[in-house]
Tab-separated table of C-alpha atoms in Angstrom:
chain	number	residue	atom	x	y	z
X	250	MET	CA	-28.393	34.913	6.315
X	251	TYR	CA	-27.485	32.220	3.508
X	252	GLU	CA	-24.990	34.573	1.848
X	253	SER	CA	-23.426	35.531	5.267
X	254	GLN	CA	-22.825	31.789	5.962
X	255	LYS	CA	-21.432	31.272	2.383
X	256	ILE	CA	-18.871	34.114	3.219
X	257	LEU	CA	-18.021	32.752	6.641
X	258	GLY	CA	-17.580	29.183	5.039
X	259	ARG	CA	-15.316	30.642	2.125
X	260	THR	CA	-13.511	32.664	4.601
X	261	ALA	CA	-12.687	29.467	6.796
X	262	ALA	CA	-11.423	27.642	3.942
X	263	GLU	CA	-9.417	30.700	2.653
X	264	LYS	CA	-7.952	31.187	6.266
X	265	ASN	CA	-6.694	27.514	6.211
X	266	ARG	CA	-5.025	28.043	2.762
X	267	GLY	CA	-3.426	31.040	4.044
X	268	GLU	CA	-2.067	29.802	7.354
X	269	ALA	CA	-0.579	26.842	5.270
X	270	ASP	CA	0.906	29.334	3.029
X	271	GLU	CA	2.747	31.248	5.891
X	272	LEU	CA	4.442	28.024	7.203
X	273	VAL	CA	8.121	27.743	6.199
X	274	TRP	CA	9.892	24.639	6.506
X	275	PRO	CA	13.296	25.051	8.693
X	276	LYS	CA	16.263	26.455	6.489
X	277	GLU	CA	18.492	23.261	7.554
X	278	GLY	CA	16.219	21.106	5.093
X	279	LEU	CA	15.326	17.381	5.375
X	280	ASP	CA	17.455	17.103	8.533
X	281	PHE	CA	14.631	18.655	10.620
X	282	ILE	CA	10.762	17.817	10.465
X	283	PRO	CA	8.692	21.034	11.752
X	284	ASP	CA	6.277	20.278	14.576
X	285	TRP	CA	3.563	22.023	12.578
X	286	VAL	CA	3.449	19.188	10.222
X	287	TYR	CA	2.004	17.024	12.792
X	288	THR	CA	-0.428	19.513	14.451
X	289	SER	CA	-1.484	21.991	12.248
X	290	ASP	CA	-5.305	22.215	11.095
X	291	ALA	CA	-4.309	23.935	8.081
X	292	ILE	CA	-1.774	21.703	7.089
X	293	TYR	CA	-4.059	18.616	7.528
X	294	ALA	CA	-6.935	20.344	5.212
X	295	ARG	CA	-4.078	20.681	2.704
X	296	GLU	CA	-3.074	16.751	3.157
X	297	VAL	CA	-6.452	15.479	2.637
X	298	GLU	CA	-6.870	17.839	-0.716
X	299	ARG	CA	-3.630	16.988	-2.290
X	300	ILE	CA	-2.683	13.834	-1.103
X	301	PHE	CA	-5.709	11.541	-0.142
X	302	HIS	CA	-7.876	13.272	-2.701
X	303	GLY	CA	-4.760	13.985	-5.096
X	304	ARG	CA	-2.469	11.934	-7.292
X	305	THR	CA	-2.334	8.789	-5.258
X	306	TRP	CA	-3.741	5.250	-5.135
X	307	ASN	CA	-5.432	4.614	-1.965
X	308	PHE	CA	-6.082	1.108	-0.558
X	309	VAL	CA	-9.751	0.507	0.314
X	310	ALA	CA	-10.328	-3.284	0.479
X	311	LEU	CA	-9.464	-6.882	-0.309
X	312	GLU	CA	-11.226	-8.610	-3.146
X	313	ALA	CA	-11.695	-11.568	-0.748
X	314	GLU	CA	-13.901	-9.177	1.361
X	315	ILE	CA	-16.399	-8.751	-1.321
X	316	PRO	CA	-16.313	-12.163	-3.508
X	317	ASN	CA	-19.865	-12.306	-4.920
X	318	SER	CA	-22.150	-10.015	-6.824
X	319	GLY	CA	-24.015	-7.671	-4.487
X	320	ASP	CA	-21.038	-7.659	-1.887
X	321	TYR	CA	-19.945	-4.419	-0.261
X	322	LYS	CA	-17.692	-3.049	2.309
X	323	ARG	CA	-17.515	0.503	4.149
X	324	SER	CA	-14.119	1.752	3.851
X	325	ASN	CA	-12.263	5.385	3.725
X	326	VAL	CA	-9.902	7.483	1.338
X	327	GLY	CA	-8.410	9.541	3.741
X	328	PRO	CA	-11.100	10.753	5.964
X	329	THR	CA	-13.750	10.500	3.511
X	330	PRO	CA	-16.461	7.567	3.907
X	331	VAL	CA	-16.704	5.319	0.678
X	332	VAL	CA	-18.395	1.982	-0.091
X	333	VAL	CA	-16.695	-0.747	-2.271
X	334	SER	CA	-19.002	-2.568	-4.127
X	335	ARG	CA	-19.192	-5.546	-6.574
X	336	ALA	CA	-21.606	-5.151	-9.153
X	337	GLU	CA	-23.668	-7.714	-10.875
X	338	ASP	CA	-20.998	-8.146	-13.914
X	339	GLY	CA	-18.336	-8.559	-11.423
X	340	SER	CA	-17.069	-5.345	-11.819
X	341	ILE	CA	-15.668	-3.665	-8.574
X	342	HIS	CA	-16.821	-0.047	-7.901
X	343	VAL	CA	-15.765	2.856	-5.182
X	344	PHE	CA	-18.003	5.796	-4.457
X	345	GLU	CA	-18.664	7.936	-1.766
X	346	ASN	CA	-20.738	7.012	1.036
X	347	ARG	CA	-22.779	10.492	0.712
X	348	CYS	CA	-26.030	10.455	-0.692
X	349	ALA	CA	-26.369	12.825	-3.647
X	350	HIS	CA	-29.677	14.730	-2.277
X	351	ARG	CA	-28.799	15.650	1.233
X	352	GLY	CA	-25.408	14.247	2.184
X	353	ALA	CA	-26.670	11.514	4.536
X	354	GLU	CA	-24.032	8.411	4.887
X	355	PHE	CA	-26.382	5.950	3.287
X	356	CYS	CA	-24.551	2.670	4.069
X	357	ARG	CA	-24.343	1.902	7.816
X	358	HIS	CA	-23.085	-1.602	8.020
X	359	SER	CA	-19.503	-2.611	7.596
X	360	HIS	CA	-19.952	-5.305	5.444
X	361	GLY	CA	-22.930	-7.096	3.647
X	362	ASN	CA	-24.631	-8.032	0.338
X	363	ASN	CA	-27.292	-5.698	-1.369
X	364	LYS	CA	-29.172	-5.409	-4.403
X	365	GLU	CA	-29.231	-1.705	-4.241
X	366	PHE	CA	-28.274	1.097	-1.744
X	367	VAL	CA	-31.385	3.216	-0.542
X	368	CYS	CA	-30.489	6.244	1.680
X	369	PRO	CA	-32.683	6.010	5.050
X	370	TYR	CA	-33.354	9.895	4.946
X	371	HIS	CA	-35.532	10.167	1.863
X	372	GLN	CA	-35.149	6.715	0.333
X	373	TRP	CA	-33.166	7.593	-2.667
X	374	SER	CA	-31.860	4.392	-4.213
X	375	TYR	CA	-28.549	3.577	-6.021
X	376	ASP	CA	-27.340	0.609	-7.988
X	377	LEU	CA	-24.229	-1.328	-7.205
X	378	LYS	CA	-22.227	1.115	-9.566
X	379	GLY	CA	-23.336	4.079	-7.586
X	380	ASP	CA	-25.804	5.338	-10.330
X	381	LEU	CA	-29.069	6.846	-9.018
X	382	GLN	CA	-31.951	4.944	-9.969
X	383	GLY	CA	-34.810	6.061	-7.948
X	384	ILE	CA	-36.446	8.870	-6.456
X	385	PRO	CA	-39.674	8.554	-4.603
X	386	PHE	CA	-42.363	11.322	-5.577
X	387	LYS	CA	-40.012	12.379	-8.402
X	388	ARG	CA	-42.852	13.895	-10.130
X	389	GLY	CA	-44.746	15.156	-6.963
X	390	VAL	CA	-48.322	14.106	-5.676
X	391	ASN	CA	-51.181	15.003	-8.010
X	392	ARG	CA	-48.814	16.557	-10.049
X	393	VAL	CA	-48.072	19.072	-7.432
X	394	GLY	CA	-44.209	19.319	-6.402
X	395	GLY	CA	-41.471	17.099	-7.359
X	396	MET	CA	-38.339	17.491	-9.392
X	397	PRO	CA	-37.719	19.848	-12.128
X	398	ARG	CA	-38.927	18.322	-15.579
X	399	ASP	CA	-35.415	18.452	-16.909
X	400	PHE	CA	-34.078	16.732	-13.762
X	401	LYS	CA	-31.905	13.678	-14.918
X	402	ASN	CA	-30.936	10.863	-12.744
X	403	ALA	CA	-27.814	10.035	-14.653
X	404	ASP	CA	-26.753	13.526	-13.666
X	405	HIS	CA	-27.047	13.043	-9.757
X	406	GLY	CA	-25.506	9.597	-9.165
X	407	LEU	CA	-23.017	9.157	-6.467
X	408	LYS	CA	-19.237	10.595	-6.570
X	409	GLN	CA	-17.432	7.724	-8.215
X	410	LEU	CA	-13.507	6.930	-7.729
X	411	ASN	CA	-11.266	5.499	-10.276
X	412	VAL	CA	-10.575	1.894	-9.457
X	413	THR	CA	-7.809	-0.492	-10.068
X	414	THR	CA	-6.729	-3.985	-8.747
X	415	ARG	CA	-3.496	-6.238	-8.331
X	416	ASN	CA	-3.676	-9.805	-7.182
X	417	GLY	CA	-6.828	-9.291	-5.029
X	418	VAL	CA	-5.879	-5.869	-3.566
X	419	VAL	CA	-8.467	-2.905	-4.326
X	420	PHE	CA	-7.154	0.608	-4.791
X	421	ALA	CA	-9.144	3.842	-5.590
X	422	SER	CA	-8.343	7.383	-6.514
X	423	TYR	CA	-10.021	10.857	-6.890
X	424	CYS	CA	-7.456	11.319	-9.895
X	425	ALA	CA	-9.398	10.356	-13.010
X	426	ASP	CA	-5.838	10.167	-14.958
X	427	MET	CA	-3.858	8.446	-12.249
X	428	GLU	CA	-0.720	6.365	-13.403
X	429	PRO	CA	-0.927	2.595	-13.680
X	430	LEU	CA	-0.770	1.020	-10.216
X	431	GLU	CA	2.426	-0.800	-11.124
X	432	ASP	CA	4.202	2.463	-12.349
X	433	TYR	CA	3.207	4.198	-8.949
X	434	LEU	CA	4.178	1.531	-6.930
X	435	THR	CA	7.532	0.749	-8.730
X	436	PRO	CA	9.507	-2.424	-8.915
X	437	GLU	CA	11.351	-2.040	-5.601
X	438	ILE	CA	8.063	-2.331	-3.909
X	439	LEU	CA	6.173	-4.640	-6.315
X	440	THR	CA	8.983	-7.161	-5.371
X	441	ASP	CA	7.792	-7.759	-1.786
X	442	PHE	CA	3.964	-6.773	-2.536
X	443	ASP	CA	3.844	-9.505	-4.828
X	444	THR	CA	5.494	-12.069	-2.517
X	445	VAL	CA	2.359	-11.502	-0.107
X	446	PHE	CA	-0.117	-11.016	-2.913
X	447	ASN	CA	1.174	-13.637	-5.331
X	448	GLY	CA	-2.286	-14.311	-7.254
X	449	LYS	CA	-3.241	-17.057	-4.782
X	450	LYS	CA	-7.082	-16.584	-3.513
X	451	LEU	CA	-7.051	-15.332	0.074
X	452	GLN	CA	-8.973	-16.119	3.159
X	453	ILE	CA	-9.902	-13.566	5.410
X	454	HIS	CA	-9.165	-14.516	9.113
X	455	GLY	CA	-10.238	-11.558	11.312
X	456	TYR	CA	-10.111	-7.796	12.039
X	457	TYR	CA	-8.693	-5.348	14.616
X	458	ARG	CA	-9.555	-1.602	14.829
X	459	ASN	CA	-7.969	0.904	17.341
X	460	GLU	CA	-7.466	4.584	17.510
X	461	VAL	CA	-4.064	6.034	17.696
X	462	PRO	CA	-3.845	9.591	19.234
X	463	ALA	CA	-1.046	10.725	17.074
X	464	ASN	CA	-0.640	12.190	13.528
X	465	TRP	CA	-1.076	9.599	10.605
X	466	LYS	CA	2.158	10.230	9.148
X	467	MET	CA	3.935	9.096	12.133
X	468	TYR	CA	2.940	5.523	11.366
X	469	HIS	CA	4.746	5.765	8.117
X	470	GLU	CA	7.931	7.306	9.671
X	471	ASN	CA	7.735	4.421	12.313
X	472	LEU	CA	7.739	1.967	9.583
X	473	LYS	CA	10.714	3.646	7.649
X	474	ASP	CA	12.531	3.684	10.780
X	475	PRO	CA	14.440	0.496	11.483
X	476	TYR	CA	16.368	2.310	14.198
X	477	HIS	CA	13.641	2.016	16.581
X	478	ALA	CA	12.957	-1.617	15.887
X	479	THR	CA	16.183	-2.755	17.195
X	480	LEU	CA	15.697	-0.317	20.541
X	481	LEU	CA	11.998	-0.332	21.400
X	482	HIS	CA	10.689	-3.788	20.771
X	483	SER	CA	12.211	-6.299	23.439
X	484	PHE	CA	10.134	-9.166	21.628
X	485	LEU	CA	11.763	-8.313	18.208
X	486	VAL	CA	15.508	-8.324	19.574
X	487	VAL	CA	15.336	-10.940	22.217
X	488	PHE	CA	13.893	-13.817	19.611
X	489	GLY	CA	15.781	-12.152	16.753
X	490	LEU	CA	13.169	-11.093	14.321
X	491	VAL	CA	14.708	-7.860	13.693
X	492	LEU	CA	18.215	-7.203	15.313
X	493	ALA	CA	21.313	-5.190	14.748
X	494	GLY	CA	23.586	-7.669	12.994
X	495	ASN	CA	20.952	-9.838	10.902
X	496	LYS	CA	20.738	-9.461	7.281
X	497	SER	CA	18.606	-6.489	6.876
X	498	ALA	CA	17.441	-3.315	4.687
X	499	MET	CA	15.197	-0.448	4.519
X	500	ILE	CA	13.892	-0.079	0.645
X	501	ALA	CA	12.497	2.789	-0.472
X	502	ASP	CA	11.108	3.366	-3.882
X	503	SER	CA	13.393	5.291	-6.209
X	504	LYS	CA	10.697	7.189	-8.098
X	505	TYR	CA	8.853	9.191	-5.185
X	506	GLY	CA	10.820	8.131	-2.100
X	507	ILE	CA	7.141	7.854	-0.238
X	508	HIS	CA	6.729	3.796	-0.496
X	509	GLY	CA	9.243	1.634	1.428
X	510	THR	CA	10.002	-2.077	2.573
X	511	MET	CA	11.650	-2.660	6.175
X	512	ALA	CA	13.158	-6.174	5.786
X	513	SER	CA	15.158	-8.659	7.897
X	514	ALA	CA	16.014	-12.139	7.806
X	515	LYS	CA	15.760	-14.208	11.204
X	516	LYS	CA	18.267	-16.502	12.116
X	517	ASP	CA	17.776	-20.036	12.505
X	518	ASP	CA	18.571	-19.791	16.308
X	519	ILE	CA	15.270	-18.931	18.202
X	520	TYR	CA	17.249	-17.198	20.942
X	521	ALA	CA	19.107	-14.268	19.657
X	522	GLN	CA	22.789	-14.406	19.822
X	523	VAL	CA	23.813	-10.925	20.566
X	524	SER	CA	27.270	-9.584	21.373
X	525	GLU	CA	28.032	-7.849	24.803
X	526	ASP	CA	28.800	-4.562	23.123
X	527	THR	CA	25.450	-4.719	21.282
X	528	LYS	CA	23.438	-5.576	24.251
X	529	LYS	CA	24.961	-2.410	26.035
X	530	GLU	CA	23.164	-0.334	23.208
X	531	MET	CA	19.859	-1.945	23.754
X	532	ARG	CA	17.972	-1.522	27.100
X	533	SER	CA	15.151	-3.392	25.537
X	534	PHE	CA	17.141	-6.978	25.536
X	535	HIS	CA	16.310	-8.819	28.451
X	536	GLU	CA	18.464	-11.841	29.115
X	537	GLY	CA	16.594	-14.990	29.864
X	538	MET	CA	13.426	-14.177	28.369
X	539	LYS	CA	12.012	-17.476	27.082
X	540	LEU	CA	8.678	-18.573	25.173
X	541	GLN	CA	6.318	-21.255	26.555
X	542	ASP	CA	5.435	-21.762	23.230
X	543	GLU	CA	8.286	-21.621	20.599
X	544	ARG	CA	6.067	-22.397	17.534
X	545	LEU	CA	5.252	-18.565	18.294
X	546	VAL	CA	8.238	-17.534	16.355
X	547	GLN	CA	8.563	-20.569	14.013
X	548	TYR	CA	9.420	-19.277	10.691
X	549	ILE	CA	8.006	-21.810	7.871
X	550	LYS	CA	9.644	-20.772	4.766
X	551	GLU	CA	6.843	-20.529	2.006
X	552	THR	CA	8.205	-18.183	-0.721
X	553	ASP	CA	11.824	-17.441	-2.518
X	554	SER	CA	12.179	-14.192	-0.581
X	555	PRO	CA	15.503	-13.634	1.525
X	556	TRP	CA	13.335	-12.103	4.055
X	557	SER	CA	11.366	-13.597	6.795
X	558	VAL	CA	10.078	-10.054	7.735
X	559	THR	CA	8.792	-7.374	5.408
X	560	MET	CA	6.690	-4.345	6.531
X	561	GLN	CA	5.691	-2.104	3.793
X	562	THR	CA	4.503	1.133	3.332
X	563	ILE	CA	2.583	2.241	0.540
X	564	TRP	CA	1.719	5.931	0.576
X	565	PRO	CA	-0.620	7.301	1.874
X	566	ASN	CA	-2.695	4.794	3.752
X	567	LEU	CA	-1.457	1.158	3.608
X	568	ILE	CA	0.729	-1.216	5.480
X	569	VAL	CA	1.540	-4.723	4.193
X	570	GLN	CA	2.799	-7.037	6.628
X	571	ARG	CA	4.689	-10.250	6.478
X	572	GLU	CA	5.873	-11.118	9.856
X	573	MET	CA	7.260	-14.685	9.431
X	574	ASN	CA	4.143	-16.624	8.366
X	575	THR	CA	1.283	-14.152	9.590
X	576	LEU	CA	0.087	-11.938	7.027
X	577	GLY	CA	-2.217	-8.897	7.009
X	578	VAL	CA	-2.808	-5.351	6.027
X	579	ARG	CA	-3.374	-2.201	8.076
X	580	HIS	CA	-5.585	0.753	6.774
X	581	ILE	CA	-4.809	4.260	7.864
X	582	VAL	CA	-7.792	6.483	8.392
X	583	PRO	CA	-6.821	9.987	9.352
X	584	ASN	CA	-8.815	11.501	12.181
X	585	GLY	CA	-7.746	15.180	12.222
X	586	PRO	CA	-4.049	16.154	12.772
X	587	ASN	CA	-3.746	14.483	16.195
X	588	SER	CA	-5.686	11.308	15.779
X	589	PHE	CA	-5.927	8.218	13.157
X	590	VAL	CA	-7.699	4.991	13.162
X	591	MET	CA	-6.117	1.859	12.344
X	592	ASN	CA	-8.013	-0.688	10.448
X	593	TRP	CA	-6.106	-4.271	10.558
X	594	THR	CA	-7.095	-7.140	8.360
X	595	MET	CA	-5.625	-10.674	8.877
X	596	PHE	CA	-5.723	-13.275	6.171
X	597	GLY	CA	-4.308	-16.461	4.800
X	598	TYR	CA	-4.414	-18.217	1.531
X	599	GLU	CA	-7.342	-20.512	0.402
X	600	ASP	CA	-5.146	-23.429	-0.230
X	601	ASP	CA	-3.387	-23.133	3.210
X	602	THR	CA	-3.757	-26.653	5.156
X	603	GLU	CA	-5.442	-26.677	8.347
X	604	GLU	CA	-1.988	-26.817	10.314
X	605	MET	CA	-0.731	-23.546	8.236
X	606	LYS	CA	-4.040	-21.771	9.148
X	607	ARG	CA	-3.745	-22.546	12.773
X	608	HIS	CA	0.012	-21.344	12.547
X	609	ARG	CA	-0.879	-18.065	11.071
X	610	LEU	CA	-3.863	-17.429	13.627
X	611	ARG	CA	-1.061	-18.299	16.606
X	612	GLN	CA	1.565	-16.138	15.290
X	613	GLY	CA	-1.183	-13.420	14.682
X	614	ASN	CA	-0.803	-12.551	18.299
X	615	LEU	CA	2.356	-10.604	17.375
X	616	MET	CA	0.136	-8.059	15.561
X	617	GLY	CA	-2.851	-6.116	16.495
X	618	PRO	CA	-3.393	-3.015	18.762
X	619	SER	CA	-2.620	-5.373	21.689
X	620	GLY	CA	0.063	-7.626	20.032
X	621	PHE	CA	3.450	-8.699	21.268
X	622	LEU	CA	4.845	-5.944	18.594
X	623	GLY	CA	1.857	-3.526	18.104
X	624	LEU	CA	1.510	-2.166	21.750
X	625	GLU	CA	4.704	-0.527	21.923
X	626	ASP	CA	4.393	1.490	18.707
X	627	ASN	CA	0.877	2.673	19.555
X	628	GLU	CA	2.185	4.020	23.157
X	629	ALA	CA	5.442	5.479	21.574
X	630	LEU	CA	3.481	7.447	18.943
X	631	LYS	CA	1.241	8.805	21.694
X	632	PHE	CA	4.204	9.892	23.792
X	633	ALA	CA	5.697	11.541	20.359
X	634	GLN	CA	2.494	13.275	19.659
X	635	GLU	CA	2.153	14.461	23.183
X	636	GLY	CA	5.557	16.017	23.341
X	637	ILE	CA	5.262	17.555	19.874
X	638	THR	CA	2.045	19.208	20.901
X	639	ARG	CA	3.063	20.312	24.604
X	640	SER	CA	6.356	21.558	24.332
X	641	ARG	CA	8.060	24.865	23.187
X	642	THR	CA	10.848	23.218	20.988
X	643	ASP	CA	9.406	23.700	17.282
X	644	ARG	CA	11.163	20.654	15.595
X	645	SER	CA	12.404	17.127	15.369
X	646	VAL	CA	15.832	15.753	14.285
X	647	VAL	CA	16.256	13.151	11.669
X	648	LYS	CA	20.057	13.173	11.248
X	649	LEU	CA	20.706	9.535	11.031
X	650	ASP	CA	22.873	7.979	7.972
X	651	PRO	CA	24.004	11.583	6.878
X	652	GLY	CA	23.833	12.309	3.385
X	653	ASN	CA	21.654	9.385	2.563
X	654	ILE	CA	18.157	9.633	1.103
X	655	GLY	CA	16.090	6.594	0.306
X	656	SER	CA	17.157	3.244	0.975
X	657	ALA	CA	19.638	2.058	3.325
X	658	ASP	CA	21.379	-1.280	4.037
X	659	SER	CA	22.039	-0.099	8.057
X	660	LEU	CA	19.255	-0.480	10.303
X	661	ILE	CA	20.621	2.817	12.107
X	662	SER	CA	19.218	5.319	9.488
X	663	GLU	CA	16.601	7.601	8.805
X	664	ALA	CA	17.125	8.019	5.042
X	665	ALA	CA	13.729	6.669	4.116
X	666	ILE	CA	11.955	9.255	6.370
X	667	ARG	CA	13.717	11.916	4.648
X	668	ALA	CA	12.856	10.610	1.348
X	669	MET	CA	9.397	10.462	2.259
X	670	TYR	CA	9.384	14.195	3.497
X	671	ARG	CA	11.054	15.447	0.222
X	672	HIS	CA	8.322	14.298	-1.730
X	673	TYR	CA	5.727	15.397	0.642
X	674	ARG	CA	7.185	19.053	0.678
X	675	GLU	CA	6.731	19.225	-3.292
X	676	VAL	CA	3.127	18.019	-3.311
X	677	MET	CA	2.333	20.227	-0.156
X	678	GLY	CA	4.088	23.493	-1.574
X	679	LEU	CA	6.148	23.614	1.559
């Protein structure tokens, strides 16, 4: 029975690999994205293996969430549950939330402070670095049973990941020889990353969490797609936060093309001055829409950045948002090919005045799963996943800004999406 189960399990894995190998990208290249990229279980299994568990740095936490020795946070690398822990010596460790004995998720709370981690199933215990430290009845009872004499605790700790930090942001990788984070992010991305994470101590303001019934890559596409920002979001265009005609850019990293910054500079006028020709192109522009509290879109300049809005996509699971004065990160957790969970963490700086803190919290209403700017994205991605899953057409079109792959000065461009899929195809072997 055991042998047949092993064969069945191996066959399932081989079946996934075989199905992925049979899939062929459209001959037209990066101008089209095949539907199976968003729906195939075989492709999703390969993404987990080659992307989330491959040569990538994955966001797992902010240091402000684990400031003291013994502090921990539950997190994820792709779909894999992990624990982020600060040990007694102040070092940060990331290890799988899976007991080395029988596989139980031993950490059940989202945050906390521990001296050790104890699995509820058989009480195997681990220290704050993920090393096995205790096993009940290790030598049996009355010298009967127990572990073999050559069993060593040091050989049976938790699966530990490579860890790095930058200005209070914690990343982890399954790759032991991963390149330095600074090289991975590239100078183009570090410029705006360091504008938000500038070395100041962070203060956590709160969390949101929601599930989106769409493929996880769609969220990366969405924030590499300034085209939709000028069309879908009434709030953005009416109040001039992102608008065709504003100073704007879509900045992709030149090394891989997987990271990006969608940037825009808000004009001083709270209500956008839009030409009649431009209005005709934007059905989302509603003449006469007003705010009862105009502080919601007040921009208090606090950096040297030329941008009032930057939305950064850091491959494969992080969004860094700076929407005027509201700050936050979004952590993408894939949940199969047709769903992902979005964990939002909103923050400010420890040295903020009480007035600035209130301003960030007030402006935070723009964000989150039901925010003035977040709600429409979630619904649009749901519609896209439904269309892709249920239709007989087999591909999507990404031809805007033809011939360009990567950064773009125009908002009417899909060049950054094409850059992302160029790298994706290489890593995935498609």
